CSV table of C-alpha atoms in Angstrom, one decimal:
chain,number,residue,atom,x,y,z
A,1,MET,CA,0.0,0.0,0.0
A,2,LYS,CA,1.3,3.5,-0.8
A,3,GLU,CA,2.4,5.8,1.9
A,4,ASN,CA,0.2,8.6,3.2
A,5,VAL,CA,-3.0,7.4,1.6
A,6,ARG,CA,-5.8,9.1,3.5
A,7,ILE,CA,-8.8,6.9,3.9
A,8,LEU,CA,-12.2,7.8,5.3
A,9,VAL,CA,-14.7,5.2,6.5
A,10,VAL,CA,-18.2,6.6,5.9
A,11,ILE,CA,-20.9,5.1,8.1
A,12,PRO,CA,-24.5,6.1,7.3
A,13,ALA,CA,-26.6,5.7,10.4
A,14,TYR,CA,-30.3,6.1,11.0
A,15,ASN,CA,-31.5,5.3,14.5
A,16,GLU,CA,-28.6,3.0,15.1
A,17,ALA,CA,-27.7,4.1,18.6
A,18,ALA,CA,-27.7,0.4,19.6
A,19,ASN,CA,-25.0,-0.6,17.1
A,20,VAL,CA,-23.1,2.4,15.8
A,21,GLY,CA,-20.8,2.7,18.9
A,22,ARG,CA,-19.6,-0.9,18.5
A,23,VAL,CA,-19.1,-0.4,14.8
A,24,VAL,CA,-17.1,2.7,15.2
A,25,ALA,CA,-15.0,1.1,17.9
A,26,GLU,CA,-14.4,-2.0,15.8
A,27,VAL,CA,-13.4,0.1,12.8
A,28,LYS,CA,-10.9,2.1,14.9
A,29,ASN,CA,-9.4,-1.1,16.4
A,30,GLU,CA,-9.3,-3.2,13.3
A,31,ALA,CA,-8.4,-0.5,10.8
A,32,HIS,CA,-6.3,2.0,12.7
A,33,PHE,CA,-5.1,3.6,9.4
A,34,VAL,CA,-8.5,5.1,8.7
A,35,ASP,CA,-10.7,8.0,9.9
A,36,ALA,CA,-14.3,7.3,10.7
A,37,LEU,CA,-17.2,9.6,9.8
A,38,VAL,CA,-20.7,8.8,10.9
A,39,ILE,CA,-23.5,10.5,8.9
A,40,ASP,CA,-26.5,10.7,11.2
A,41,ASP,CA,-29.4,10.6,8.8
A,42,GLY,CA,-31.8,12.6,11.0
A,43,SER,CA,-32.0,9.9,13.7
A,44,ILE,CA,-34.4,10.5,16.6
A,45,ASP,CA,-32.3,8.4,19.0
A,46,ASP,CA,-28.8,9.2,20.3
A,47,THR,CA,-26.9,7.9,17.2
A,48,ALA,CA,-24.9,11.1,16.9
A,49,GLY,CA,-23.9,11.2,20.5
A,50,VAL,CA,-23.0,7.5,20.6
A,51,ALA,CA,-20.9,7.9,17.5
A,52,ALA,CA,-19.1,11.0,18.8
A,53,ARG,CA,-18.3,9.3,22.1
A,54,ALA,CA,-16.9,6.3,20.3
A,55,GLY,CA,-14.5,8.7,18.6
A,56,ALA,CA,-16.0,9.2,15.1
A,57,MET,CA,-16.4,12.5,13.3
A,58,VAL,CA,-20.1,13.2,13.0
A,59,VAL,CA,-22.2,15.0,10.4
A,60,ARG,CA,-25.9,15.3,11.3
A,61,LEU,CA,-28.4,15.7,8.5
A,62,PRO,CA,-31.2,18.0,9.6
A,63,PHE,CA,-33.8,15.4,8.6
A,64,ASN,CA,-33.9,11.9,7.1
A,65,LEU,CA,-32.7,11.9,3.5
A,66,GLY,CA,-32.2,8.1,3.1
A,67,MET,CA,-29.2,6.0,3.3
A,68,PHE,CA,-27.9,6.8,-0.2
A,69,GLU,CA,-28.0,10.6,0.4
A,70,ALA,CA,-26.2,10.1,3.7
A,71,VAL,CA,-23.5,8.2,2.0
A,72,ARG,CA,-23.2,10.9,-0.6
A,73,ALA,CA,-23.0,13.6,2.1
A,74,GLY,CA,-20.0,11.6,3.5
A,75,PHE,CA,-18.4,11.4,0.0
A,76,ALA,CA,-18.8,15.2,-0.4
A,77,PHE,CA,-17.1,15.6,3.0
A,78,ALA,CA,-14.3,13.3,1.9
A,79,HIS,CA,-13.8,15.1,-1.4
A,80,ARG,CA,-13.6,18.5,0.2
A,81,SER,CA,-11.4,17.3,3.0
A,82,GLY,CA,-8.9,15.8,0.5
A,83,TYR,CA,-9.3,12.1,1.3
A,84,ASP,CA,-8.0,9.7,-1.3
A,85,ILE,CA,-10.2,6.7,-0.6
A,86,THR,CA,-13.6,6.3,1.0
A,87,VAL,CA,-15.0,3.0,2.4
A,88,GLN,CA,-18.7,2.6,2.9
A,89,VAL,CA,-19.6,0.6,6.0
A,90,ASP,CA,-23.1,-0.1,7.3
A,91,ALA,CA,-23.9,1.1,10.9
A,92,ASP,CA,-25.7,-2.1,11.8
A,93,GLY,CA,-22.6,-4.2,12.3
A,94,GLN,CA,-23.1,-6.5,9.4
A,95,HIS,CA,-19.8,-5.7,7.8
A,96,VAL,CA,-16.5,-6.8,9.1
A,97,PRO,CA,-14.1,-3.9,9.7
A,98,ARG,CA,-11.1,-6.3,9.6
A,99,GLU,CA,-11.8,-6.7,5.8
A,100,ILE,CA,-11.5,-3.0,5.2
A,101,ALA,CA,-7.7,-3.4,4.4
A,102,GLU,CA,-8.5,-6.0,1.8
A,103,LEU,CA,-11.2,-3.9,0.3
A,104,VAL,CA,-9.0,-0.8,0.1
A,105,ARG,CA,-5.9,-2.4,-1.3
A,106,PRO,CA,-6.8,-2.5,-5.0
A,107,VAL,CA,-7.8,1.1,-4.9
A,108,ALA,CA,-4.7,2.2,-2.9
A,109,GLU,CA,-2.5,0.4,-5.4
A,110,GLU,CA,-4.4,2.4,-8.1
A,111,GLU,CA,-5.4,-0.8,-10.0
A,112,TYR,CA,-9.1,-0.2,-9.5
A,113,ASP,CA,-11.4,2.8,-8.8
A,114,VAL,CA,-14.2,0.9,-7.1
A,115,VAL,CA,-14.0,-2.3,-5.0
A,116,VAL,CA,-17.3,-3.9,-4.2
A,117,GLY,CA,-17.8,-6.4,-1.5
A,118,SER,CA,-19.8,-9.5,-2.6
A,119,ARG,CA,-21.6,-11.9,-0.4
A,120,TYR,CA,-22.0,-14.4,-3.1
A,121,LEU,CA,-18.6,-14.5,-4.8
A,122,GLU,CA,-17.5,-17.1,-2.2
A,123,ASP,CA,-19.8,-19.0,0.0
A,124,ARG,CA,-19.1,-17.7,3.5
A,125,GLY,CA,-22.4,-18.9,5.0
A,126,TYR,CA,-24.5,-15.8,4.4
A,127,LYS,CA,-28.1,-16.9,4.0
A,128,THR,CA,-30.5,-14.9,1.9
A,129,PRO,CA,-34.3,-15.4,1.8
A,130,LEU,CA,-35.3,-17.1,-1.4
A,131,LEU,CA,-37.3,-14.2,-2.9
A,132,ARG,CA,-34.6,-11.7,-2.1
A,133,LYS,CA,-32.1,-14.0,-3.7
A,134,CYS,CA,-34.1,-14.1,-6.9
A,135,GLY,CA,-34.2,-10.3,-6.9
A,136,ILE,CA,-30.4,-10.0,-6.3
A,137,ARG,CA,-29.7,-12.6,-9.0
A,138,PHE,CA,-31.8,-10.6,-11.5
A,139,PHE,CA,-30.2,-7.2,-10.6
A,140,ALA,CA,-26.8,-8.8,-10.8
A,141,TRP,CA,-27.5,-10.4,-14.2
A,142,LEU,CA,-28.8,-7.1,-15.6
A,143,THR,CA,-25.9,-5.1,-14.2
A,144,SER,CA,-23.4,-7.6,-15.5
A,145,LEU,CA,-25.0,-7.4,-18.9
A,146,VAL,CA,-24.9,-3.7,-19.1
A,147,LEU,CA,-21.4,-3.3,-17.7
A,148,GLY,CA,-19.9,-6.2,-19.7
A,149,GLN,CA,-18.4,-7.5,-16.5
A,150,THR,CA,-19.6,-10.1,-14.0
A,151,ILE,CA,-21.1,-8.6,-10.9
A,152,THR,CA,-22.5,-11.1,-8.3
A,153,ASP,CA,-23.8,-8.8,-5.6
A,154,THR,CA,-25.4,-5.5,-6.4
A,155,THR,CA,-26.9,-4.4,-3.1
A,156,CYS,CA,-24.0,-5.0,-0.7
A,157,GLY,CA,-23.1,-1.7,1.0
A,158,PHE,CA,-19.5,-2.6,1.8
A,159,ARG,CA,-17.5,-0.8,-0.9
A,160,ALA,CA,-14.3,1.1,-1.4
A,161,TYR,CA,-14.1,4.1,-3.8
A,162,GLY,CA,-11.1,5.9,-5.1
A,163,ARG,CA,-11.1,9.7,-5.3
A,164,ARG,CA,-12.3,9.8,-8.9
A,165,ALA,CA,-15.2,7.5,-8.1
A,166,PHE,CA,-16.5,9.1,-4.9
A,167,GLY,CA,-15.8,12.5,-6.5
A,168,MET,CA,-18.4,11.6,-9.1
A,169,PHE,CA,-21.0,10.8,-6.4
A,170,ALA,CA,-20.2,14.1,-4.8
A,171,SER,CA,-20.4,16.2,-8.0
A,172,TYR,CA,-23.3,14.9,-9.9
A,173,ASP,CA,-26.8,15.1,-8.6
A,174,ALA,CA,-28.4,11.9,-9.8
A,175,ALA,CA,-30.5,9.7,-7.5
A,176,GLU,CA,-29.6,6.8,-9.8
A,177,PHE,CA,-26.1,6.5,-8.2
A,178,LYS,CA,-27.8,4.2,-5.8
A,179,ASP,CA,-26.7,0.6,-5.5
A,180,SER,CA,-25.7,-1.1,-8.7
A,181,VAL,CA,-27.0,1.5,-11.0
A,182,GLY,CA,-24.3,3.6,-9.5
A,183,LEU,CA,-21.8,1.0,-10.6
A,184,VAL,CA,-23.2,1.2,-14.1
A,185,ILE,CA,-22.7,5.0,-14.1
A,186,LEU,CA,-19.2,4.6,-12.8
A,187,GLY,CA,-18.4,1.8,-15.2
A,188,ARG,CA,-19.7,3.8,-18.2
A,189,ALA,CA,-17.5,6.7,-17.1
A,190,GLY,CA,-14.6,4.4,-17.6
A,191,LEU,CA,-13.8,3.7,-14.0
A,192,ARG,CA,-12.4,0.2,-13.1
A,193,ILE,CA,-14.6,-2.0,-10.9
A,194,LYS,CA,-13.6,-5.1,-9.0
A,195,GLU,CA,-15.6,-7.4,-6.8
A,196,ILE,CA,-14.0,-9.2,-3.9
A,197,PRO,CA,-15.7,-11.7,-1.5
A,198,VAL,CA,-16.6,-10.4,1.9
A,199,THR,CA,-18.2,-11.8,5.0
A,200,VAL,CA,-21.6,-10.4,6.1
A,201,ARG,CA,-22.7,-11.0,9.7
A,202,GLU,CA,-26.1,-11.3,11.1
A,203,ARG,CA,-27.3,-7.9,12.5
A,204,ILE,CA,-26.1,-7.3,16.0
A,205,GLY,CA,-29.4,-5.6,17.1
A,206,GLY,CA,-32.4,-3.7,15.7
A,207,ARG,CA,-34.2,-4.4,12.5
A,208,SER,CA,-33.3,-4.1,8.9
A,209,THR,CA,-34.5,-0.8,7.3
A,210,ILE,CA,-36.1,-2.5,4.2
A,211,SER,CA,-39.8,-2.4,4.4
A,212,ALA,CA,-42.1,-4.7,2.4
A,213,LEU,CA,-43.5,-1.9,0.3
A,214,LYS,CA,-40.0,-0.7,-0.6
A,215,ALA,CA,-39.0,-4.3,-1.5
A,216,LEU,CA,-41.9,-4.4,-3.8
A,217,VAL,CA,-41.3,-1.1,-5.6
A,218,TYR,CA,-37.5,-1.6,-5.7
A,219,PRO,CA,-37.3,-3.8,-8.9
A,220,PHE,CA,-39.3,-1.2,-10.9
A,221,GLU,CA,-37.3,1.7,-9.6
A,222,PHE,CA,-34.1,-0.2,-10.5
A,223,VAL,CA,-35.1,-1.0,-14.1
A,224,LEU,CA,-36.4,2.6,-14.6
A,225,SER,CA,-33.2,4.1,-13.2
A,226,LEU,CA,-31.1,1.8,-15.4
A,227,VAL,CA,-33.0,2.7,-18.5
A,228,ALA,CA,-32.8,6.4,-17.6
A,229,VAL,CA,-29.1,6.1,-17.1
A,230,LEU,CA,-28.5,4.3,-20.4
A,231,ALA,CA,-30.7,6.9,-22.2
A,232,ARG,CA,-28.6,9.8,-20.9
A,233,LYS,CA,-25.2,10.9,-21.9
A,234,ARG,CA,-22.3,9.1,-20.2
A,235,LEU,CA,-21.0,11.1,-17.3
A,236,THR,CA,-17.4,11.9,-17.3
A,237,VAL,CA,-15.0,11.9,-14.4
A,238,PRO,CA,-14.9,15.5,-13.1
A,239,GLY,CA,-11.6,17.4,-13.3
A,240,GLY,CA,-11.1,16.2,-16.9
A,241,GLU,CA,-8.8,13.4,-16.0
A,242,ALA,CA,-8.5,11.0,-18.8
A,243,CYS,CA,-9.2,7.4,-18.1
H,1,MET,CA,-74.8,22.6,-28.9
H,2,LEU,CA,-73.9,24.9,-26.0
H,3,GLY,CA,-76.8,27.1,-25.0
H,4,PRO,CA,-76.3,30.9,-24.5
H,5,ARG,CA,-76.8,30.3,-20.8
H,6,VAL,CA,-73.8,27.8,-20.6
H,7,GLU,CA,-71.8,30.4,-22.5
H,8,ARG,CA,-72.6,33.1,-20.0
H,9,VAL,CA,-71.8,30.9,-17.0
H,10,ALA,CA,-68.5,30.0,-18.6
H,11,ILE,CA,-67.6,33.6,-19.2
H,12,VAL,CA,-68.4,34.6,-15.7
H,13,ILE,CA,-66.2,31.7,-14.3
H,14,SER,CA,-63.4,32.8,-16.6
H,15,VAL,CA,-63.6,36.4,-15.6
H,16,LEU,CA,-63.6,35.4,-11.9
H,17,LEU,CA,-60.6,33.2,-12.4
H,18,VAL,CA,-58.7,35.9,-14.2
H,19,LEU,CA,-59.5,38.4,-11.4
H,20,ILE,CA,-58.4,35.9,-8.7
H,21,VAL,CA,-55.2,35.1,-10.5
H,22,LEU,CA,-54.4,38.8,-11.1
H,23,ASP,CA,-55.2,39.6,-7.5
H,24,MET,CA,-52.9,36.8,-6.3
H,25,VAL,CA,-50.1,38.2,-8.4
H,26,ARG,CA,-50.8,41.7,-6.9
H,27,ARG,CA,-50.6,40.3,-3.4
H,28,LYS,CA,-47.5,38.3,-4.3
H,29,LYS,CA,-49.2,35.0,-3.6
H,30,LEU,CA,-48.5,33.9,-7.1
H,31,ARG,CA,-45.4,34.6,-9.2
H,32,GLU,CA,-45.9,36.2,-12.6
H,33,LYS,CA,-44.2,33.2,-14.2
H,34,TYR,CA,-46.7,30.8,-12.8
H,35,SER,CA,-49.7,33.0,-13.4
H,36,LEU,CA,-49.1,32.9,-17.1
H,37,ILE,CA,-50.0,29.2,-17.4
H,38,TRP,CA,-53.3,29.9,-15.6
H,39,LEU,CA,-54.2,33.0,-17.6
H,40,PHE,CA,-53.4,31.1,-20.8
H,41,THR,CA,-55.7,28.2,-19.7
H,42,VAL,CA,-58.5,30.5,-18.9
H,43,ALA,CA,-58.1,32.4,-22.2
H,44,ALA,CA,-58.1,29.1,-24.2
H,45,MET,CA,-61.2,27.8,-22.5
H,46,THR,CA,-63.0,31.2,-23.1
H,47,ILE,CA,-62.1,31.1,-26.7
H,48,LEU,CA,-63.5,27.6,-27.1
H,49,VAL,CA,-66.8,28.5,-25.4
H,50,VAL,CA,-67.3,31.8,-27.3
H,51,TRP,CA,-66.1,30.7,-30.7
H,52,GLU,CA,-68.6,28.0,-31.4
H,53,GLY,CA,-67.3,27.3,-34.9
H,54,LEU,CA,-63.9,26.4,-33.6
H,55,LEU,CA,-65.4,24.2,-30.9
H,56,LEU,CA,-67.6,22.3,-33.4
H,57,SER,CA,-64.7,21.8,-35.9
H,58,ILE,CA,-62.5,20.4,-33.1
H,59,THR,CA,-65.4,18.2,-31.9
H,60,SER,CA,-65.7,16.7,-35.4
H,61,LEU,CA,-61.9,16.5,-35.8
H,62,ILE,CA,-61.5,14.4,-32.7
H,63,GLY,CA,-64.7,12.4,-33.4
H,64,ALA,CA,-66.6,13.4,-30.3
H,65,THR,CA,-70.4,13.6,-30.7
H,66,ASN,CA,-71.1,16.3,-28.1
H,67,PRO,CA,-69.3,19.7,-28.1
H,68,SER,CA,-69.3,19.7,-24.3
H,69,SER,CA,-67.1,16.6,-24.3
H,70,THR,CA,-64.5,18.6,-26.2
H,71,LEU,CA,-64.7,21.3,-23.6
H,72,PHE,CA,-64.2,18.7,-20.8
H,73,LEU,CA,-61.4,17.0,-22.7
H,74,PHE,CA,-59.6,20.3,-22.9
H,75,GLY,CA,-60.3,21.2,-19.3
H,76,ILE,CA,-58.8,17.9,-18.2
H,77,LEU,CA,-55.9,18.3,-20.5
H,78,PHE,CA,-55.0,21.7,-19.1
H,79,ALA,CA,-55.3,20.4,-15.6
H,80,LEU,CA,-53.0,17.6,-16.4
H,81,VAL,CA,-50.4,20.0,-17.9
H,82,ILE,CA,-50.5,22.1,-14.8
H,83,LEU,CA,-50.1,19.1,-12.5
H,84,LEU,CA,-47.2,17.8,-14.6
H,85,HIS,CA,-45.6,21.3,-14.3
H,86,LEU,CA,-46.1,21.2,-10.6
H,87,SER,CA,-44.6,17.7,-10.2
H,88,ASN,CA,-41.6,19.0,-12.2
H,89,LYS,CA,-41.3,21.9,-9.7
H,90,VAL,CA,-41.6,19.6,-6.7
H,91,SER,CA,-38.8,17.4,-8.1
H,92,ASP,CA,-36.6,20.4,-8.5
H,93,PHE,CA,-37.3,21.6,-5.0
H,94,SER,CA,-36.7,18.2,-3.5
H,95,THR,CA,-33.3,18.0,-5.2
H,96,GLN,CA,-32.5,21.5,-4.0
H,97,LEU,CA,-33.7,20.7,-0.5
H,98,ARG,CA,-31.4,17.6,-0.4
H,99,ILE,CA,-28.5,19.6,-1.5
H,100,LEU,CA,-29.2,22.3,1.1
H,101,ALA,CA,-29.8,19.8,3.9
H,102,LYS,CA,-26.4,18.3,3.3
H,103,GLU,CA,-24.6,21.6,3.1
H,104,VAL,CA,-26.3,22.8,6.3
H,105,ALA,CA,-25.2,19.5,8.0
H,106,MET,CA,-21.6,19.9,6.8
H,107,LEU,CA,-21.5,23.5,7.9
H,108,ASN,CA,-22.9,22.7,11.3
H,109,ALA,CA,-20.4,19.9,11.7
H,110,GLN,CA,-17.6,22.2,10.7
H,111,LEU,CA,-18.7,24.8,13.3
H,112,SER,CA,-18.7,22.2,16.1
H,113,GLY,CA,-15.4,20.7,15.0
H,114,PHE,CA,-16.9,17.5,13.6
H,115,ASN,CA,-17.1,15.8,16.9
H,116,VAL,CA,-20.7,16.6,17.7
H,117,PRO,CA,-21.9,16.0,21.3
H,118,LEU,CA,-25.4,15.1,22.2
H,119,GLY,CA,-28.0,17.5,21.1
H,120,SER,CA,-25.9,20.1,19.4
H,121,GLY,CA,-25.2,20.4,15.7
H,122,GLY,CA,-28.0,20.1,13.2
H,123,ASP,CA,-31.0,19.9,15.4
H,124,SER,CA,-33.6,18.2,13.2
H,125,VAL,CA,-36.4,20.2,11.9
H,126,SER,CA,-39.1,17.6,12.4
H,127,GLN,CA,-37.9,15.6,15.3
H,128,GLY,CA,-35.9,18.1,17.2
H,129,GLY,CA,-37.8,17.5,20.4
H,130,ALA,CA,-37.2,13.8,20.4
H,131,ASP,CA,-33.6,14.0,21.7
H,132,VAL,CA,-33.1,13.3,25.3
H,133,PRO,CA,-34.6,16.5,26.7
H,134,GLY,CA,-32.8,16.8,30.0
H,135,LYS,CA,-29.3,16.5,28.6
H,136,GLN,CA,-29.8,18.4,25.4
H,137,GLY,CA,-30.0,22.0,26.8
H,138,LYS,CA,-27.0,21.4,29.2
H,139,GLU,CA,-24.7,20.1,26.5
H,140,THR,CA,-25.6,22.9,24.1
H,141,GLU,CA,-24.7,25.4,26.8
H,142,GLU,CA,-21.4,23.7,27.3
H,143,ASP,CA,-20.8,23.9,23.6
H,144,ARG,CA,-21.2,27.6,23.6
H,145,ALA,CA,-18.9,28.1,26.6
């Protein structure tokens, strides 16, 4: 790994006071070479306080904007503060901070711009409900088709981004950057994407934020976003860097 | 056929609408920009009601049997256009709102040195009161000190 690479771990958190402290502490212990930033997405519990006491930097959104906008706020922060790499880690403790080093390495060595954690690249015992698995397979298939590169897990939030990649999230206002449609945008802009296997744990506490209605609407939203992205002009990497 | 009575009713409604719109512009309740689409709608409907030849030819053009259907069709079409225009504005506003919210959050964090203790920093607009009430005031005072 290159010297003096500044890495920011972005942890979007919405009412995760029960978990976020442990997650921040684990990130600091297991990946001492990073800074931790918690984006409190308008929580009504003590998420911001817990995160701050655990030693993270905290940005509090004035009201709930959704996980994706919280992540983007973190990326904008990282971009302005001159970080080289950002790592997105969920606040619910499902991701394993020890794997951050592995996730970051291809970006730090400047071989890739985006490294995506995949639950399915290697069987590490993560169990997905059948219906959800079908959905993820479908999204993965479609994303792979459009990108011309095999992607096995499109919704995993454990990812590392190089400066050019997270800079795009920060500069362009397009809600479609979400999940794997974001990968499509980055891929079309010429950025290099790599998937590596990661371990995803069961949630430590609390409940998943995905509601039944959202799960029902999501496939339609996904396809619509994908079509919209493909119908638009390719985005270019800001700053005019050739790639 | 539209009777003369219908015509009079339509004209009264149109005149009233124009007056209301102009008055709202005068009282700055409606921007000039947005008043135009309303005035245009009213003008178009009035023309259709008054100029019976035009209404009848459009009716036969679209294959409707009753001229009043043509009027309703246009009324609904105009309403749809205005709704679409409003949805477009709401989308713009929500984009701008998201950007502003993030900017405010970042400025707030910057002001408090990024390590935000309980209750200070971007106090939420909608759920501000839901933080632990006892501690909140105290910590905020410490912040200022």
